[in-house]
C-alpha atoms as an extended CHARMM CRD file, in Angstrom:
* protein
*
       266  EXT
         1         1  UNK       CA             10.7030000000       18.5580000000        1.5300000000  PROA      1               0.0000000000
         2         2  UNK       CA              7.1240000000       18.8650000000        2.8530000000  PROA      2               0.0000000000
         3         3  UNK       CA              4.7600000000       16.2340000000        1.5190000000  PROA      3               0.0000000000
         4         4  UNK       CA              1.7390000000       16.9330000000       -0.6680000000  PROA      4               0.0000000000
         5         5  UNK       CA             -1.5070000000       16.8000000000        1.3070000000  PROA      5               0.0000000000
         6         6  UNK       CA             -4.4570000000       14.9480000000       -0.2520000000  PROA      6               0.0000000000
         7         7  UNK       CA             -6.6890000000       17.1910000000       -2.3470000000  PROA      7               0.0000000000
         8         8  UNK       CA             -9.8390000000       15.4650000000       -1.1050000000  PROA      8               0.0000000000
         9         9  UNK       CA            -11.0260000000       13.8080000000        2.1020000000  PROA      9               0.0000000000
        10        10  UNK       CA             -9.3300000000       10.4120000000        2.2800000000  PROA      10              0.0000000000
        11        11  UNK       CA             -9.7220000000        8.3640000000        5.4840000000  PROA      11              0.0000000000
        12        12  UNK       CA             -6.5160000000        6.4240000000        4.7590000000  PROA      12              0.0000000000
        13        13  UNK       CA             -4.3660000000        9.5560000000        4.4730000000  PROA      13              0.0000000000
        14        14  UNK       CA             -5.5480000000       11.5470000000        7.4950000000  PROA      14              0.0000000000
        15        15  UNK       CA             -6.0940000000       10.9510000000       11.1940000000  PROA      15              0.0000000000
        16        16  UNK       CA             -9.1300000000       13.2260000000       11.3610000000  PROA      16              0.0000000000
        17        17  UNK       CA            -12.4140000000       11.3480000000       10.8680000000  PROA      17              0.0000000000
        18        18  UNK       CA            -13.7090000000       11.4390000000        7.2930000000  PROA      18              0.0000000000
        19        19  UNK       CA            -16.9450000000        9.7770000000        6.2680000000  PROA      19              0.0000000000
        20        20  UNK       CA            -16.1650000000        8.7200000000        2.7230000000  PROA      20              0.0000000000
        21        21  UNK       CA            -17.3070000000        5.4730000000        1.1060000000  PROA      21              0.0000000000
        22        22  UNK       CA            -14.4870000000        3.6060000000       -0.5820000000  PROA      22              0.0000000000
        23        23  UNK       CA            -13.6600000000        0.2000000000       -1.9890000000  PROA      23              0.0000000000
        24        24  UNK       CA            -10.7170000000       -1.8830000000       -3.1490000000  PROA      24              0.0000000000
        25        25  UNK       CA            -10.7710000000       -3.7120000000       -6.4650000000  PROA      25              0.0000000000
        26        26  UNK       CA             -9.0050000000       -7.0660000000       -6.4090000000  PROA      26              0.0000000000
        27        27  UNK       CA             -7.5770000000       -7.1540000000       -9.9390000000  PROA      27              0.0000000000
        28        28  UNK       CA             -3.8110000000       -7.6640000000       -9.4470000000  PROA      28              0.0000000000
        29        29  UNK       CA             -2.9540000000      -11.2790000000       -8.5230000000  PROA      29              0.0000000000
        30        30  UNK       CA              0.6900000000      -11.4520000000       -9.6410000000  PROA      30              0.0000000000
        31        31  UNK       CA              3.5850000000      -10.2430000000       -7.5000000000  PROA      31              0.0000000000
        32        32  UNK       CA              7.2390000000       -9.5650000000       -8.2880000000  PROA      32              0.0000000000
        33        33  UNK       CA              8.6460000000       -9.9020000000       -4.7650000000  PROA      33              0.0000000000
        34        34  UNK       CA              7.9210000000      -12.1890000000       -1.8140000000  PROA      34              0.0000000000
        35        35  UNK       CA              7.7050000000      -10.6990000000        1.6370000000  PROA      35              0.0000000000
        36        36  UNK       CA              8.6150000000      -13.2960000000        4.2420000000  PROA      36              0.0000000000
        37        37  UNK       CA              5.4370000000      -12.5470000000        6.2210000000  PROA      37              0.0000000000
        38        38  UNK       CA              3.0270000000      -12.2250000000        3.2870000000  PROA      38              0.0000000000
        39        39  UNK       CA              0.1040000000      -14.2800000000        2.0420000000  PROA      39              0.0000000000
        40        40  UNK       CA              0.8300000000      -16.9250000000       -0.5950000000  PROA      40              0.0000000000
        41        41  UNK       CA              1.1950000000      -15.5990000000       -4.1460000000  PROA      41              0.0000000000
        42        42  UNK       CA             -2.1760000000      -14.5230000000       -5.4740000000  PROA      42              0.0000000000
        43        43  UNK       CA             -3.6530000000      -13.9180000000       -2.0410000000  PROA      43              0.0000000000
        44        44  UNK       CA             -6.0220000000      -16.0570000000        0.0090000000  PROA      44              0.0000000000
        45        45  UNK       CA             -9.5140000000      -16.6140000000       -1.3370000000  PROA      45              0.0000000000
        46        46  UNK       CA            -11.3170000000      -16.0900000000        1.9430000000  PROA      46              0.0000000000
        47        47  UNK       CA            -14.5330000000      -14.2320000000        2.6570000000  PROA      47              0.0000000000
        48        48  UNK       CA            -13.7900000000      -13.9540000000        6.3770000000  PROA      48              0.0000000000
        49        49  UNK       CA            -11.0950000000      -12.0600000000        8.1950000000  PROA      49              0.0000000000
        50        50  UNK       CA             -9.5880000000       -8.6510000000        7.6310000000  PROA      50              0.0000000000
        51        51  UNK       CA             -5.9740000000       -8.2430000000        6.5860000000  PROA      51              0.0000000000
        52        52  UNK       CA             -4.1050000000       -7.0750000000        3.4960000000  PROA      52              0.0000000000
        53        53  UNK       CA             -4.0200000000       -9.6700000000        0.7280000000  PROA      53              0.0000000000
        54        54  UNK       CA             -7.2760000000      -11.4060000000        1.6060000000  PROA      54              0.0000000000
        55        55  UNK       CA             -9.8240000000      -11.5420000000       -1.1930000000  PROA      55              0.0000000000
        56        56  UNK       CA            -12.8230000000      -13.6240000000       -2.1730000000  PROA      56              0.0000000000
        57        57  UNK       CA            -11.6590000000      -13.6440000000       -5.8010000000  PROA      57              0.0000000000
        58        58  UNK       CA             -9.8600000000      -11.7720000000       -8.5540000000  PROA      58              0.0000000000
        59        59  UNK       CA            -11.8480000000       -9.6140000000      -10.9900000000  PROA      59              0.0000000000
        60        60  UNK       CA            -11.1540000000       -8.7370000000      -14.6020000000  PROA      60              0.0000000000
        61        61  UNK       CA            -11.0290000000       -5.0060000000      -15.3810000000  PROA      61              0.0000000000
        62        62  UNK       CA            -14.5000000000       -5.2020000000      -16.9210000000  PROA      62              0.0000000000
        63        63  UNK       CA            -15.8920000000       -7.0440000000      -13.9090000000  PROA      63              0.0000000000
        64        64  UNK       CA            -14.2620000000       -4.4950000000      -11.6130000000  PROA      64              0.0000000000
        65        65  UNK       CA            -15.9780000000       -1.5490000000      -13.3010000000  PROA      65              0.0000000000
        66        66  UNK       CA            -19.3360000000       -3.3170000000      -13.1280000000  PROA      66              0.0000000000
        67        67  UNK       CA            -18.6760000000       -4.1640000000       -9.4840000000  PROA      67              0.0000000000
        68        68  UNK       CA            -18.2610000000       -0.4620000000       -8.7030000000  PROA      68              0.0000000000
        69        69  UNK       CA            -21.4520000000        0.3000000000      -10.6150000000  PROA      69              0.0000000000
        70        70  UNK       CA            -23.4610000000       -2.3360000000       -8.7190000000  PROA      70              0.0000000000
        71        71  UNK       CA            -22.1670000000       -1.1970000000       -5.3250000000  PROA      71              0.0000000000
        72        72  UNK       CA            -23.1090000000        2.3990000000       -6.0850000000  PROA      72              0.0000000000
        73        73  UNK       CA            -26.5100000000        1.4030000000       -7.4300000000  PROA      73              0.0000000000
        74        74  UNK       CA            -27.0280000000       -0.5680000000       -4.2240000000  PROA      74              0.0000000000
        75        75  UNK       CA            -26.8090000000        2.6270000000       -2.1960000000  PROA      75              0.0000000000
        76        76  UNK       CA            -23.1600000000        2.8580000000       -1.1630000000  PROA      76              0.0000000000
        77        77  UNK       CA            -21.8900000000        6.2140000000       -2.4860000000  PROA      77              0.0000000000
        78        78  UNK       CA            -18.3720000000        5.1170000000       -3.4290000000  PROA      78              0.0000000000
        79        79  UNK       CA            -16.0650000000        8.1080000000       -3.8650000000  PROA      79              0.0000000000
        80        80  UNK       CA            -12.6390000000        6.4430000000       -3.6620000000  PROA      80              0.0000000000
        81        81  UNK       CA            -11.4970000000        3.3400000000       -5.5210000000  PROA      81              0.0000000000
        82        82  UNK       CA             -8.2140000000        1.7490000000       -4.5360000000  PROA      82              0.0000000000
        83        83  UNK       CA             -6.1540000000       -1.0630000000       -6.0050000000  PROA      83              0.0000000000
        84        84  UNK       CA             -4.0110000000       -2.7900000000       -3.4120000000  PROA      84              0.0000000000
        85        85  UNK       CA             -3.5940000000       -6.3520000000       -4.6200000000  PROA      85              0.0000000000
        86        86  UNK       CA             -3.7970000000       -9.1220000000       -3.7690000000  PROA      86              0.0000000000
        87        87  UNK       CA             -0.4000000000       -9.0110000000       -5.5490000000  PROA      87              0.0000000000
        88        88  UNK       CA              1.6370000000       -6.0440000000       -6.7650000000  PROA      88              0.0000000000
        89        89  UNK       CA             -0.6010000000       -3.6260000000       -8.6970000000  PROA      89              0.0000000000
        90        90  UNK       CA              2.1720000000       -2.2080000000      -10.9010000000  PROA      90              0.0000000000
        91        91  UNK       CA              3.1630000000       -5.7440000000      -11.9730000000  PROA      91              0.0000000000
        92        92  UNK       CA             -0.3080000000       -6.3840000000      -13.4330000000  PROA      92              0.0000000000
        93        93  UNK       CA             -1.5440000000       -4.8000000000      -16.6620000000  PROA      93              0.0000000000
        94        94  UNK       CA             -5.0860000000       -5.2700000000      -15.3640000000  PROA      94              0.0000000000
        95        95  UNK       CA             -4.4000000000       -2.5130000000      -12.8350000000  PROA      95              0.0000000000
        96        96  UNK       CA             -3.9780000000        0.1030000000      -15.5430000000  PROA      96              0.0000000000
        97        97  UNK       CA             -6.9410000000       -1.2010000000      -17.5620000000  PROA      97              0.0000000000
        98        98  UNK       CA             -9.1180000000       -1.0860000000      -14.4500000000  PROA      98              0.0000000000
        99        99  UNK       CA             -8.1290000000        2.4630000000      -13.5410000000  PROA      99              0.0000000000
       100       100  UNK       CA             -8.8110000000        3.6140000000      -17.0990000000  PROA      100             0.0000000000
       101       101  UNK       CA            -12.1980000000        1.8870000000      -17.0470000000  PROA      101             0.0000000000
       102       102  UNK       CA            -13.2230000000        3.4000000000      -13.7160000000  PROA      102             0.0000000000
       103       103  UNK       CA            -12.1140000000        6.8700000000      -14.8160000000  PROA      103             0.0000000000
       104       104  UNK       CA            -14.1220000000        6.5490000000      -18.0320000000  PROA      104             0.0000000000
       105       105  UNK       CA            -17.2620000000        5.3080000000      -16.2800000000  PROA      105             0.0000000000
       106       106  UNK       CA            -17.3100000000        7.6180000000      -13.2390000000  PROA      106             0.0000000000
       107       107  UNK       CA            -16.1800000000       11.2310000000      -13.2200000000  PROA      107             0.0000000000
       108       108  UNK       CA            -16.6340000000       11.7100000000       -9.4580000000  PROA      108             0.0000000000
       109       109  UNK       CA            -14.3930000000        8.9130000000       -8.1800000000  PROA      109             0.0000000000
       110       110  UNK       CA            -10.8490000000        9.4030000000       -6.8880000000  PROA      110             0.0000000000
       111       111  UNK       CA             -8.2250000000        6.7500000000       -7.6060000000  PROA      111             0.0000000000
       112       112  UNK       CA             -5.8150000000        5.4080000000       -4.9960000000  PROA      112             0.0000000000
       113       113  UNK       CA             -2.9960000000        2.9460000000       -5.6580000000  PROA      113             0.0000000000
       114       114  UNK       CA             -0.6660000000        0.8520000000       -3.4930000000  PROA      114             0.0000000000
       115       115  UNK       CA              2.7070000000       -0.5650000000       -4.5200000000  PROA      115             0.0000000000
       116       116  UNK       CA              5.8480000000       -2.2290000000       -3.2230000000  PROA      116             0.0000000000
       117       117  UNK       CA              7.7520000000        0.3850000000       -5.2360000000  PROA      117             0.0000000000
       118       118  UNK       CA              9.9570000000       -1.8830000000       -7.3570000000  PROA      118             0.0000000000
       119       119  UNK       CA              8.4050000000       -0.7070000000      -10.6340000000  PROA      119             0.0000000000
       120       120  UNK       CA              7.3510000000        2.7400000000       -9.4560000000  PROA      120             0.0000000000
       121       121  UNK       CA             10.0000000000        4.8560000000      -11.2530000000  PROA      121             0.0000000000
       122       122  UNK       CA              9.3090000000        3.2640000000      -14.6340000000  PROA      122             0.0000000000
       123       123  UNK       CA              5.5100000000        3.1490000000      -14.2680000000  PROA      123             0.0000000000
       124       124  UNK       CA              5.0280000000        6.5910000000      -12.7410000000  PROA      124             0.0000000000
       125       125  UNK       CA              4.2600000000        8.3060000000      -16.0470000000  PROA      125             0.0000000000
       126       126  UNK       CA              1.3750000000        5.8960000000      -16.6950000000  PROA      126             0.0000000000
       127       127  UNK       CA              0.0890000000        6.4300000000      -13.1680000000  PROA      127             0.0000000000
       128       128  UNK       CA              0.0610000000       10.1840000000      -13.6650000000  PROA      128             0.0000000000
       129       129  UNK       CA             -1.6460000000        9.9590000000      -17.0630000000  PROA      129             0.0000000000
       130       130  UNK       CA             -4.4280000000        7.8720000000      -15.5440000000  PROA      130             0.0000000000
       131       131  UNK       CA             -5.1370000000       10.4870000000      -12.8910000000  PROA      131             0.0000000000
       132       132  UNK       CA             -4.0630000000        8.6280000000       -9.7610000000  PROA      132             0.0000000000
       133       133  UNK       CA             -4.0700000000       11.1510000000       -6.9020000000  PROA      133             0.0000000000
       134       134  UNK       CA             -2.9260000000        9.2560000000       -3.8170000000  PROA      134             0.0000000000
       135       135  UNK       CA             -0.2020000000        6.6380000000       -3.6370000000  PROA      135             0.0000000000
       136       136  UNK       CA              0.8640000000        4.2240000000       -0.9020000000  PROA      136             0.0000000000
       137       137  UNK       CA              4.3710000000        2.7650000000       -1.0550000000  PROA      137             0.0000000000
       138       138  UNK       CA              5.4690000000        0.0170000000        1.3180000000  PROA      138             0.0000000000
       139       139  UNK       CA              9.0300000000        0.5350000000        2.5620000000  PROA      139             0.0000000000
       140       140  UNK       CA             10.0940000000       -1.8410000000        5.3210000000  PROA      140             0.0000000000
       141       141  UNK       CA             13.8220000000       -1.1300000000        5.5720000000  PROA      141             0.0000000000
       142       142  UNK       CA             16.7780000000        0.7430000000        4.0900000000  PROA      142             0.0000000000
       143       143  UNK       CA             19.6510000000       -1.7560000000        4.1970000000  PROA      143             0.0000000000
       144       144  UNK       CA             20.3670000000       -4.9700000000        2.3180000000  PROA      144             0.0000000000
       145       145  UNK       CA             21.0200000000       -6.8660000000        5.5570000000  PROA      145             0.0000000000
       146       146  UNK       CA             17.5570000000       -6.0110000000        6.8220000000  PROA      146             0.0000000000
       147       147  UNK       CA             15.9920000000       -6.6890000000        3.4190000000  PROA      147             0.0000000000
       148       148  UNK       CA             17.3400000000      -10.2480000000        3.5180000000  PROA      148             0.0000000000
       149       149  UNK       CA             15.2150000000      -10.8160000000        6.6260000000  PROA      149             0.0000000000
       150       150  UNK       CA             12.0890000000       -9.0700000000        5.3600000000  PROA      150             0.0000000000
       151       151  UNK       CA             11.9790000000      -10.4010000000        1.7800000000  PROA      151             0.0000000000
       152       152  UNK       CA             12.3170000000      -13.9830000000        0.5710000000  PROA      152             0.0000000000
       153       153  UNK       CA             13.1480000000      -12.8010000000       -2.9340000000  PROA      153             0.0000000000
       154       154  UNK       CA             12.9960000000       -9.9260000000       -5.4120000000  PROA      154             0.0000000000
       155       155  UNK       CA             11.9860000000      -11.1570000000       -8.8660000000  PROA      155             0.0000000000
       156       156  UNK       CA             13.1830000000      -14.6070000000       -7.8380000000  PROA      156             0.0000000000
       157       157  UNK       CA             16.6010000000      -13.4010000000       -6.6890000000  PROA      157             0.0000000000
       158       158  UNK       CA             18.1830000000      -13.1020000000       -3.2400000000  PROA      158             0.0000000000
       159       159  UNK       CA             21.4890000000      -11.4670000000       -4.1560000000  PROA      159             0.0000000000
       160       160  UNK       CA             22.5180000000       -8.0660000000       -2.8770000000  PROA      160             0.0000000000
       161       161  UNK       CA             21.9520000000       -6.4410000000       -6.2470000000  PROA      161             0.0000000000
       162       162  UNK       CA             18.2900000000       -7.4600000000       -6.2910000000  PROA      162             0.0000000000
       163       163  UNK       CA             17.6790000000       -6.0820000000       -2.8090000000  PROA      163             0.0000000000
       164       164  UNK       CA             19.5730000000       -2.8800000000       -3.5830000000  PROA      164             0.0000000000
       165       165  UNK       CA             17.4410000000       -2.3420000000       -6.6950000000  PROA      165             0.0000000000
       166       166  UNK       CA             14.2270000000       -2.7250000000       -4.6970000000  PROA      166             0.0000000000
       167       167  UNK       CA             15.3490000000       -0.3090000000       -1.9860000000  PROA      167             0.0000000000
       168       168  UNK       CA             16.6650000000        2.2520000000       -4.4750000000  PROA      168             0.0000000000
       169       169  UNK       CA             13.5240000000        2.1260000000       -6.6270000000  PROA      169             0.0000000000
       170       170  UNK       CA             11.2580000000        2.5480000000       -3.6160000000  PROA      170             0.0000000000
       171       171  UNK       CA             13.0120000000        5.7340000000       -2.5590000000  PROA      171             0.0000000000
       172       172  UNK       CA             13.4100000000        7.1320000000       -6.0640000000  PROA      172             0.0000000000
       173       173  UNK       CA              9.7730000000        6.3640000000       -6.8160000000  PROA      173             0.0000000000
       174       174  UNK       CA              8.6470000000        8.2620000000       -3.7290000000  PROA      174             0.0000000000
       175       175  UNK       CA             10.8250000000       11.2210000000       -4.6610000000  PROA      175             0.0000000000
       176       176  UNK       CA              9.4980000000       11.3400000000       -8.2200000000  PROA      176             0.0000000000
       177       177  UNK       CA              5.8670000000       10.8300000000       -7.2050000000  PROA      177             0.0000000000
       178       178  UNK       CA              6.0200000000       13.6400000000       -4.6540000000  PROA      178             0.0000000000
       179       179  UNK       CA              7.8170000000       15.9090000000       -7.1170000000  PROA      179             0.0000000000
       180       180  UNK       CA              4.9470000000       15.3650000000       -9.5800000000  PROA      180             0.0000000000
       181       181  UNK       CA              2.3360000000       16.3630000000       -7.0020000000  PROA      181             0.0000000000
       182       182  UNK       CA              1.0810000000       13.0050000000       -5.7480000000  PROA      182             0.0000000000
       183       183  UNK       CA              0.1460000000       12.6060000000       -2.1090000000  PROA      183             0.0000000000
       184       184  UNK       CA              2.3600000000        9.7700000000       -0.8660000000  PROA      184             0.0000000000
       185       185  UNK       CA              1.8080000000        7.6120000000        2.1940000000  PROA      185             0.0000000000
       186       186  UNK       CA              4.4860000000        5.1390000000        3.2440000000  PROA      186             0.0000000000
       187       187  UNK       CA              3.5860000000        1.8730000000        4.9620000000  PROA      187             0.0000000000
       188       188  UNK       CA              6.1520000000       -0.0050000000        7.0540000000  PROA      188             0.0000000000
       189       189  UNK       CA              5.4020000000       -3.4340000000        8.5270000000  PROA      189             0.0000000000
       190       190  UNK       CA              6.9120000000       -3.6270000000       12.0040000000  PROA      190             0.0000000000
       191       191  UNK       CA              8.6380000000       -6.9900000000       12.5410000000  PROA      191             0.0000000000
       192       192  UNK       CA             10.0700000000       -7.2460000000       16.0740000000  PROA      192             0.0000000000
       193       193  UNK       CA             13.7890000000       -7.9290000000       16.1680000000  PROA      193             0.0000000000
       194       194  UNK       CA             14.1840000000       -7.4420000000       12.4250000000  PROA      194             0.0000000000
       195       195  UNK       CA             13.3480000000       -3.8850000000       11.3830000000  PROA      195             0.0000000000
       196       196  UNK       CA             12.1690000000       -2.1240000000       14.5550000000  PROA      196             0.0000000000
       197       197  UNK       CA             15.4100000000       -0.1240000000       14.6890000000  PROA      197             0.0000000000
       198       198  UNK       CA             15.3890000000        0.6220000000       10.9730000000  PROA      198             0.0000000000
       199       199  UNK       CA             11.8280000000        1.9040000000       10.5680000000  PROA      199             0.0000000000
       200       200  UNK       CA             12.6080000000        5.2660000000       12.2380000000  PROA      200             0.0000000000
       201       201  UNK       CA             15.3730000000        5.6880000000        9.6470000000  PROA      201             0.0000000000
       202       202  UNK       CA             12.8310000000        4.8820000000        6.9300000000  PROA      202             0.0000000000
       203       203  UNK       CA             10.5160000000        7.5620000000        8.3180000000  PROA      203             0.0000000000
       204       204  UNK       CA             13.2290000000       10.1960000000        8.2510000000  PROA      204             0.0000000000
       205       205  UNK       CA             14.3480000000        9.3300000000        4.7280000000  PROA      205             0.0000000000
       206       206  UNK       CA             10.8930000000        9.2250000000        3.1360000000  PROA      206             0.0000000000
       207       207  UNK       CA              9.9970000000       12.5100000000        4.8350000000  PROA      207             0.0000000000
       208       208  UNK       CA             13.0520000000       14.0600000000        3.1940000000  PROA      208             0.0000000000
       209       209  UNK       CA             11.8750000000       12.6920000000       -0.1660000000  PROA      209             0.0000000000
       210       210  UNK       CA              8.3860000000       14.2030000000        0.0900000000  PROA      210             0.0000000000
       211       211  UNK       CA              6.1560000000       11.5780000000        1.6980000000  PROA      211             0.0000000000
       212       212  UNK       CA              3.1470000000       13.1300000000        3.4350000000  PROA      212             0.0000000000
       213       213  UNK       CA              2.2980000000       10.5670000000        6.1070000000  PROA      213             0.0000000000
       214       214  UNK       CA              3.7320000000        7.3220000000        7.4970000000  PROA      214             0.0000000000
       215       215  UNK       CA              1.8730000000        4.2160000000        8.6400000000  PROA      215             0.0000000000
       216       216  UNK       CA              3.6230000000        1.7420000000       10.9470000000  PROA      216             0.0000000000
       217       217  UNK       CA              1.7090000000       -1.5200000000       10.5800000000  PROA      217             0.0000000000
       218       218  UNK       CA              2.1880000000       -4.1620000000       13.2780000000  PROA      218             0.0000000000
       219       219  UNK       CA              3.0760000000       -7.5710000000       11.8910000000  PROA      219             0.0000000000
       220       220  UNK       CA              0.1730000000      -10.0170000000       11.6880000000  PROA      220             0.0000000000
       221       221  UNK       CA              1.9440000000      -13.3510000000       12.2950000000  PROA      221             0.0000000000
       222       222  UNK       CA              1.3270000000      -16.2840000000        9.9860000000  PROA      222             0.0000000000
       223       223  UNK       CA              2.1470000000      -19.9080000000       10.7970000000  PROA      223             0.0000000000
       224       224  UNK       CA              5.6520000000      -20.6110000000        9.5050000000  PROA      224             0.0000000000
       225       225  UNK       CA              8.9630000000      -22.0310000000       10.6000000000  PROA      225             0.0000000000
       226       226  UNK       CA             10.2230000000      -18.6490000000       11.8200000000  PROA      226             0.0000000000
       227       227  UNK       CA              7.4710000000      -18.2760000000       14.4220000000  PROA      227             0.0000000000
       228       228  UNK       CA              7.3850000000      -14.5200000000       14.4340000000  PROA      228             0.0000000000
       229       229  UNK       CA              5.3720000000      -12.7540000000       17.0940000000  PROA      229             0.0000000000
       230       230  UNK       CA              3.2860000000       -9.6230000000       16.7680000000  PROA      230             0.0000000000
       231       231  UNK       CA              4.9210000000       -6.4960000000       18.1940000000  PROA      231             0.0000000000
       232       232  UNK       CA              3.8770000000       -5.4330000000       21.6660000000  PROA      232             0.0000000000
       233       233  UNK       CA              1.8220000000       -2.3050000000       22.2230000000  PROA      233             0.0000000000
       234       234  UNK       CA              4.8820000000       -0.7570000000       23.8570000000  PROA      234             0.0000000000
       235       235  UNK       CA              7.0990000000       -1.4310000000       20.8350000000  PROA      235             0.0000000000
       236       236  UNK       CA              4.5090000000       -0.0680000000       18.3980000000  PROA      236             0.0000000000
       237       237  UNK       CA              4.1280000000        3.1100000000       20.4410000000  PROA      237             0.0000000000
       238       238  UNK       CA              7.8960000000        3.5140000000       20.7760000000  PROA      238             0.0000000000
       239       239  UNK       CA              8.5740000000        3.1310000000       17.0560000000  PROA      239             0.0000000000
       240       240  UNK       CA              5.7250000000        5.4740000000       16.1450000000  PROA      240             0.0000000000
       241       241  UNK       CA              7.0050000000        8.0680000000       18.6020000000  PROA      241             0.0000000000
       242       242  UNK       CA             10.4740000000        7.9520000000       17.0490000000  PROA      242             0.0000000000
       243       243  UNK       CA              9.0360000000        8.1890000000       13.5330000000  PROA      243             0.0000000000
       244       244  UNK       CA              6.6910000000       10.9810000000       14.5530000000  PROA      244             0.0000000000
       245       245  UNK       CA              9.6210000000       13.2890000000       15.1600000000  PROA      245             0.0000000000
       246       246  UNK       CA             10.0020000000       13.7290000000       11.3960000000  PROA      246             0.0000000000
       247       247  UNK       CA              6.6990000000       12.7550000000        9.7270000000  PROA      247             0.0000000000
       248       248  UNK       CA              3.0580000000       12.5020000000       10.7830000000  PROA      248             0.0000000000
       249       249  UNK       CA              2.0690000000        9.0210000000       11.8970000000  PROA      249             0.0000000000
       250       250  UNK       CA             -1.1630000000        7.4960000000       10.5940000000  PROA      250             0.0000000000
       251       251  UNK       CA             -2.8560000000        5.5910000000       13.4170000000  PROA      251             0.0000000000
       252       252  UNK       CA             -6.3130000000        4.7430000000       12.0440000000  PROA      252             0.0000000000
       253       253  UNK       CA             -5.3720000000        1.9060000000        9.6690000000  PROA      253             0.0000000000
       254       254  UNK       CA             -7.9720000000       -0.8750000000        9.4200000000  PROA      254             0.0000000000
       255       255  UNK       CA             -5.7490000000       -3.4680000000        7.6750000000  PROA      255             0.0000000000
       256       256  UNK       CA             -8.2200000000       -3.5630000000        4.8030000000  PROA      256             0.0000000000
       257       257  UNK       CA             -8.6240000000       -6.5690000000        2.5410000000  PROA      257             0.0000000000
       258       258  UNK       CA             -7.8170000000       -6.4130000000       -1.1610000000  PROA      258             0.0000000000
       259       259  UNK       CA            -11.5700000000       -6.4270000000       -1.8730000000  PROA      259             0.0000000000
       260       260  UNK       CA            -12.7800000000       -4.2450000000        1.0080000000  PROA      260             0.0000000000
       261       261  UNK       CA            -15.9380000000       -2.1340000000        0.7650000000  PROA      261             0.0000000000
       262       262  UNK       CA            -16.3440000000        0.4970000000        3.4830000000  PROA      262             0.0000000000
       263       263  UNK       CA            -19.4840000000        2.6140000000        3.7030000000  PROA      263             0.0000000000
       264       264  UNK       CA            -19.3640000000        6.2850000000        4.6100000000  PROA      264             0.0000000000
       265       265  UNK       CA            -21.0400000000        5.5760000000        7.9490000000  PROA      265             0.0000000000
       266       266  UNK       CA            -18.4240000000        3.0250000000        9.0980000000  PROA      266             0.0000000000
């Protein structure tokens, strides 16, 4: 089924340039899965660098709303507020409190949400009630064998049932979200030798379920015993070309931090 296009200019959901000021609110520290390439639980408290999961601190919902207010009063015309971590937004009640607070305080701000998808089917109704308009779901693979490489655990478990539940909920959540009118982007982290052959299958499946756009993110290696390497430019281009046969590929991703603020002129 064709995906739902965004109803407003959103630089993270379109390849055409869009000058829109946006910011991420770092309010969701807890996570319910562990990606084998991810930051430590809770994210890194670092003011330098640019990659998902980095944050200089975690805000309460009240602090988050005031943070938006101060940024806007300082001259940055924020029009999009996203919640992308540093943990799993749907696993943190603060996510929902923050969205409600932002919606109540500002009637001209669009809400964007990112998720690993595990809780998406059961939390979708709350997301819709709160007026979320754009949703990013990370789907790195389709099979349990590949999931065992990509994820260290799902809710503390490494059995096949846990991985199957994650994969099934990701796909069902995308289907339901698209069916209810949300614009859905799917992120896939490209890990050479582990899921490079499976990501094109992910692209085809999520396109069938109603995703609008697909973002292949090259792995950013972290020091660990597995010594993964970043994918080559050739591999990235090859995987994107295969995926592009069935769904538009997003190629302007900036690997934003969990507390990023991006002005309209950037």
